[in-house]
């Protein structure tokens, strides 16, 4: 089915992501079936949408009529079988538990119209496995948003091994016509179901690098963050870890340790902080203190003169070339597009590193790898040969 024929969408799970996706789709003119396991969770999701839209109306960024139409377009459900009746598309945003997700896909498959496409907002789990739980694997696809949905433009459209070309195209075109509060959504194709897809995968080596440097006492988080802030980044990497939650980072590292390389295993400092309940922003303390949930005071004068910010760019480029080699995406420009729109960077790593020359990027990755004894950072063949077009 074509994207323009899609009129009704079911959003499964009305939490942080689900309510944002429902808001986006309702504003985009779709009829939304918002499902959660309890009436109170549906109501909470709907209230969050209402508050968010009201804020836009009070700032005169949204017409009151558009808010009313969007709210009227959302109907709540607590029975999955009913929520998927009469839909054209579904986006599942339930907790990140594979068993739960495959159960949802199985049940949705049994009750949704034959033509409907079933999508998951999973951060990491296998679209292929979700497809296999249904009798329509060709119509199962990943549609991965970033938090908060109404502010982050990137949405990754992920091909499971059974996903048809038509389903990929429909998912892509549906998202291309959506707009959040900042402007048009930016869909990026992920041609293979791979750990971290594109955006989170490019973050993986940075997380590993920062975790290792801190573990070995080679850096002070405040000094690194001050250095990175000094070149215009809104947040340094350690503050981002605290902001996301050290528990979330720990799970991410465990997942990459299982799927990519044991070198990603969570470092001791992170395990200690999580065990002490110091999870970052949400608990008021993590790597930094977050008094009352407010941002940590980073003294920009403490910027570490020895920390080379191009290390981060080099490691990201190297990771990107692994995605190119694996056929996850066919273009370095698409990787840059994902990085820019998923995190608000002004430039992507390939555009930034091009001026350094690929040979220097490869040498720098090799030096980091040897210095820390981390094999994962060794440059790929593609990077060594400079076989990159941008
Ligand atoms: P959340 O905990 O805020 O929301 C999950 C919602 O699912 C809750 O409202 C919960 O009541 C509901 N739920 C529980 N059991 C359910 C079931 N059996 N069927 C349907 N709904 C059920 O979680 P979230 O952060 O919105 O994450 C949802 C999904 O989105 C996860 O797969 C997560 O990995 C992914 N994701 C999260 C982020 C993020 O930054 N939070 C970003 C991208 C993707």
mmCIF file with all atom_site columns, C-alpha atoms in Angstrom, residues 19-115:
data_model
loop_
_atom_site.group_PDB
_atom_site.id
_atom_site.type_symbol
_atom_site.label_atom_id
_atom_site.label_alt_id
_atom_site.label_comp_id
_atom_site.label_asym_id
_atom_site.label_entity_id
_atom_site.label_seq_id
_atom_site.pdbx_PDB_ins_code
_atom_site.Cartn_x
_atom_site.Cartn_y
_atom_site.Cartn_z
_atom_site.occupancy
_atom_site.B_iso_or_equiv
_atom_site.pdbx_formal_charge
_atom_site.auth_seq_id
_atom_site.auth_comp_id
_atom_site.auth_asym_id
_atom_site.auth_atom_id
_atom_site.pdbx_PDB_model_num
ATOM 1  C CA . UNK A 1 19  ? 2.692   9.355   23.241 1.00 0.00 ? 19  UNK A CA 1
ATOM 2  C CA . UNK A 1 20  ? 5.141   11.392  21.121 1.00 0.00 ? 20  UNK A CA 1
ATOM 3  C CA . UNK A 1 21  ? 4.597   9.188   18.068 1.00 0.00 ? 21  UNK A CA 1
ATOM 4  C CA . UNK A 1 22  ? 0.818   9.426   18.540 1.00 0.00 ? 22  UNK A CA 1
ATOM 5  C CA . UNK A 1 23  ? 1.100   13.230  18.786 1.00 0.00 ? 23  UNK A CA 1
ATOM 6  C CA . UNK A 1 24  ? 3.181   13.395  15.598 1.00 0.00 ? 24  UNK A CA 1
ATOM 7  C CA . UNK A 1 25  ? 0.772   11.182  13.651 1.00 0.00 ? 25  UNK A CA 1
ATOM 8  C CA . UNK A 1 26  ? -2.359  12.989  14.886 1.00 0.00 ? 26  UNK A CA 1
ATOM 9  C CA . UNK A 1 27  ? -0.845  16.347  13.881 1.00 0.00 ? 27  UNK A CA 1
ATOM 10 C CA . UNK A 1 28  ? 0.052   14.743  10.553 1.00 0.00 ? 28  UNK A CA 1
ATOM 11 C CA . UNK A 1 29  ? -3.624  14.119  9.841  1.00 0.00 ? 29  UNK A CA 1
ATOM 12 C CA . UNK A 1 30  ? -3.898  10.420  10.734 1.00 0.00 ? 30  UNK A CA 1
ATOM 13 C CA . UNK A 1 31  ? -6.598  8.838   12.848 1.00 0.00 ? 31  UNK A CA 1
ATOM 14 C CA . UNK A 1 32  ? -4.743  7.382   15.854 1.00 0.00 ? 32  UNK A CA 1
ATOM 15 C CA . UNK A 1 33  ? -5.654  4.343   17.930 1.00 0.00 ? 33  UNK A CA 1
ATOM 16 C CA . UNK A 1 34  ? -3.627  4.733   21.130 1.00 0.00 ? 34  UNK A CA 1
ATOM 17 C CA . UNK A 1 35  ? -3.303  1.483   23.061 1.00 0.00 ? 35  UNK A CA 1
ATOM 18 C CA . UNK A 1 36  ? -1.873  0.691   26.481 1.00 0.00 ? 36  UNK A CA 1
ATOM 19 C CA . UNK A 1 37  ? -2.480  -2.114  28.952 1.00 0.00 ? 37  UNK A CA 1
ATOM 20 C CA . UNK A 1 38  ? -4.435  0.053   31.404 1.00 0.00 ? 38  UNK A CA 1
ATOM 21 C CA . UNK A 1 39  ? -6.901  2.888   31.015 1.00 0.00 ? 39  UNK A CA 1
ATOM 22 C CA . UNK A 1 40  ? -4.786  5.109   33.305 1.00 0.00 ? 40  UNK A CA 1
ATOM 23 C CA . UNK A 1 41  ? -1.709  4.663   31.055 1.00 0.00 ? 41  UNK A CA 1
ATOM 24 C CA . UNK A 1 42  ? -3.727  5.650   27.972 1.00 0.00 ? 42  UNK A CA 1
ATOM 25 C CA . UNK A 1 43  ? -5.043  8.685   29.888 1.00 0.00 ? 43  UNK A CA 1
ATOM 26 C CA . UNK A 1 44  ? -1.533  9.646   30.984 1.00 0.00 ? 44  UNK A CA 1
ATOM 27 C CA . UNK A 1 45  ? -0.284  9.450   27.380 1.00 0.00 ? 45  UNK A CA 1
ATOM 28 C CA . UNK A 1 46  ? -3.202  11.518  26.146 1.00 0.00 ? 46  UNK A CA 1
ATOM 29 C CA . UNK A 1 47  ? -2.602  14.143  28.877 1.00 0.00 ? 47  UNK A CA 1
ATOM 30 C CA . UNK A 1 48  ? 1.032   14.437  27.926 1.00 0.00 ? 48  UNK A CA 1
ATOM 31 C CA . UNK A 1 49  ? -0.016  15.054  24.326 1.00 0.00 ? 49  UNK A CA 1
ATOM 32 C CA . UNK A 1 50  ? -2.566  17.652  25.444 1.00 0.00 ? 50  UNK A CA 1
ATOM 33 C CA . UNK A 1 51  ? -0.025  19.492  27.619 1.00 0.00 ? 51  UNK A CA 1
ATOM 34 C CA . UNK A 1 52  ? 2.542   19.493  24.837 1.00 0.00 ? 52  UNK A CA 1
ATOM 35 C CA . UNK A 1 53  ? 0.062   20.852  22.268 1.00 0.00 ? 53  UNK A CA 1
ATOM 36 C CA . UNK A 1 54  ? -1.256  23.464  24.707 1.00 0.00 ? 54  UNK A CA 1
ATOM 37 C CA . UNK A 1 55  ? 2.277   24.747  25.199 1.00 0.00 ? 55  UNK A CA 1
ATOM 38 C CA . UNK A 1 56  ? 2.636   25.204  21.434 1.00 0.00 ? 56  UNK A CA 1
ATOM 39 C CA . UNK A 1 57  ? -0.704  27.007  21.257 1.00 0.00 ? 57  UNK A CA 1
ATOM 40 C CA . UNK A 1 58  ? 0.296   29.325  24.131 1.00 0.00 ? 58  UNK A CA 1
ATOM 41 C CA . UNK A 1 59  ? 3.544   30.140  22.294 1.00 0.00 ? 59  UNK A CA 1
ATOM 42 C CA . UNK A 1 60  ? 1.428   30.834  19.189 1.00 0.00 ? 60  UNK A CA 1
ATOM 43 C CA . UNK A 1 61  ? 3.266   28.159  17.265 1.00 0.00 ? 61  UNK A CA 1
ATOM 44 C CA . UNK A 1 62  ? 0.140   26.074  16.709 1.00 0.00 ? 62  UNK A CA 1
ATOM 45 C CA . UNK A 1 63  ? -3.435  27.121  15.943 1.00 0.00 ? 63  UNK A CA 1
ATOM 46 C CA . UNK A 1 64  ? -5.973  26.177  18.613 1.00 0.00 ? 64  UNK A CA 1
ATOM 47 C CA . UNK A 1 65  ? -8.039  24.461  15.904 1.00 0.00 ? 65  UNK A CA 1
ATOM 48 C CA . UNK A 1 66  ? -5.103  22.238  14.925 1.00 0.00 ? 66  UNK A CA 1
ATOM 49 C CA . UNK A 1 67  ? -4.734  21.187  18.560 1.00 0.00 ? 67  UNK A CA 1
ATOM 50 C CA . UNK A 1 68  ? -8.413  20.297  18.848 1.00 0.00 ? 68  UNK A CA 1
ATOM 51 C CA . UNK A 1 69  ? -8.351  18.304  15.586 1.00 0.00 ? 69  UNK A CA 1
ATOM 52 C CA . UNK A 1 70  ? -5.259  16.404  16.698 1.00 0.00 ? 70  UNK A CA 1
ATOM 53 C CA . UNK A 1 71  ? -6.770  15.561  20.092 1.00 0.00 ? 71  UNK A CA 1
ATOM 54 C CA . UNK A 1 72  ? -10.061 14.523  18.491 1.00 0.00 ? 72  UNK A CA 1
ATOM 55 C CA . UNK A 1 73  ? -8.165  12.215  16.129 1.00 0.00 ? 73  UNK A CA 1
ATOM 56 C CA . UNK A 1 74  ? -6.843  10.124  19.039 1.00 0.00 ? 74  UNK A CA 1
ATOM 57 C CA . UNK A 1 75  ? -8.979  7.295   20.344 1.00 0.00 ? 75  UNK A CA 1
ATOM 58 C CA . UNK A 1 76  ? -7.859  5.260   23.372 1.00 0.00 ? 76  UNK A CA 1
ATOM 59 C CA . UNK A 1 77  ? -7.882  1.427   23.607 1.00 0.00 ? 77  UNK A CA 1
ATOM 60 C CA . UNK A 1 78  ? -6.996  -1.183  26.215 1.00 0.00 ? 78  UNK A CA 1
ATOM 61 C CA . UNK A 1 79  ? -7.701  -4.218  24.034 1.00 0.00 ? 79  UNK A CA 1
ATOM 62 C CA . UNK A 1 80  ? -5.018  -4.867  21.457 1.00 0.00 ? 80  UNK A CA 1
ATOM 63 C CA . UNK A 1 81  ? -7.319  -6.854  19.154 1.00 0.00 ? 81  UNK A CA 1
ATOM 64 C CA . UNK A 1 82  ? -9.684  -3.874  18.938 1.00 0.00 ? 82  UNK A CA 1
ATOM 65 C CA . UNK A 1 83  ? -6.911  -1.268  18.671 1.00 0.00 ? 83  UNK A CA 1
ATOM 66 C CA . UNK A 1 84  ? -5.614  -2.775  15.448 1.00 0.00 ? 84  UNK A CA 1
ATOM 67 C CA . UNK A 1 85  ? -9.021  -3.210  13.782 1.00 0.00 ? 85  UNK A CA 1
ATOM 68 C CA . UNK A 1 86  ? -9.425  -1.056  10.678 1.00 0.00 ? 86  UNK A CA 1
ATOM 69 C CA . UNK A 1 87  ? -5.836  0.225   10.743 1.00 0.00 ? 87  UNK A CA 1
ATOM 70 C CA . UNK A 1 88  ? -3.432  0.675   7.837  1.00 0.00 ? 88  UNK A CA 1
ATOM 71 C CA . UNK A 1 89  ? -0.224  0.936   9.893  1.00 0.00 ? 89  UNK A CA 1
ATOM 72 C CA . UNK A 1 90  ? 0.869   0.086   13.435 1.00 0.00 ? 90  UNK A CA 1
ATOM 73 C CA . UNK A 1 91  ? 3.854   1.343   15.420 1.00 0.00 ? 91  UNK A CA 1
ATOM 74 C CA . UNK A 1 92  ? 4.695   -0.665  18.512 1.00 0.00 ? 92  UNK A CA 1
ATOM 75 C CA . UNK A 1 93  ? 6.372   1.301   21.332 1.00 0.00 ? 93  UNK A CA 1
ATOM 76 C CA . UNK A 1 94  ? 6.013   -1.141  24.234 1.00 0.00 ? 94  UNK A CA 1
ATOM 77 C CA . UNK A 1 95  ? 8.881   -1.972  26.669 1.00 0.00 ? 95  UNK A CA 1
ATOM 78 C CA . UNK A 1 96  ? 12.128  -3.284  25.186 1.00 0.00 ? 96  UNK A CA 1
ATOM 79 C CA . UNK A 1 97  ? 11.504  -6.993  25.891 1.00 0.00 ? 97  UNK A CA 1
ATOM 80 C CA . UNK A 1 98  ? 11.670  -9.268  22.861 1.00 0.00 ? 98  UNK A CA 1
ATOM 81 C CA . UNK A 1 99  ? 9.131   -11.803 24.169 1.00 0.00 ? 99  UNK A CA 1
ATOM 82 C CA . UNK A 1 100 ? 6.631   -9.061  24.800 1.00 0.00 ? 100 UNK A CA 1
ATOM 83 C CA . UNK A 1 101 ? 7.164   -7.540  21.390 1.00 0.00 ? 101 UNK A CA 1
ATOM 84 C CA . UNK A 1 102 ? 6.822   -10.837 19.519 1.00 0.00 ? 102 UNK A CA 1
ATOM 85 C CA . UNK A 1 103 ? 3.580   -11.528 21.446 1.00 0.00 ? 103 UNK A CA 1
ATOM 86 C CA . UNK A 1 104 ? 2.231   -8.120  20.422 1.00 0.00 ? 104 UNK A CA 1
ATOM 87 C CA . UNK A 1 105 ? 3.147   -8.760  16.777 1.00 0.00 ? 105 UNK A CA 1
ATOM 88 C CA . UNK A 1 106 ? 1.489   -12.172 16.823 1.00 0.00 ? 106 UNK A CA 1
ATOM 89 C CA . UNK A 1 107 ? -1.734  -10.817 18.254 1.00 0.00 ? 107 UNK A CA 1
ATOM 90 C CA . UNK A 1 108 ? -1.745  -7.715  16.042 1.00 0.00 ? 108 UNK A CA 1
ATOM 91 C CA . UNK A 1 109 ? -1.196  -9.948  13.007 1.00 0.00 ? 109 UNK A CA 1
ATOM 92 C CA . UNK A 1 110 ? -4.243  -12.016 13.941 1.00 0.00 ? 110 UNK A CA 1
ATOM 93 C CA . UNK A 1 111 ? -6.545  -8.980  14.208 1.00 0.00 ? 111 UNK A CA 1
ATOM 94 C CA . UNK A 1 112 ? -5.216  -6.274  11.878 1.00 0.00 ? 112 UNK A CA 1
ATOM 95 C CA . UNK A 1 113 ? -6.473  -5.991  8.271  1.00 0.00 ? 113 UNK A CA 1
ATOM 96 C CA . UNK A 1 114 ? -4.456  -8.035  5.775  1.00 0.00 ? 114 UNK A CA 1
ATOM 97 C CA . UNK A 1 115 ? -3.019  -4.969  4.045  1.00 0.00 ? 115 UNK A CA 1
#
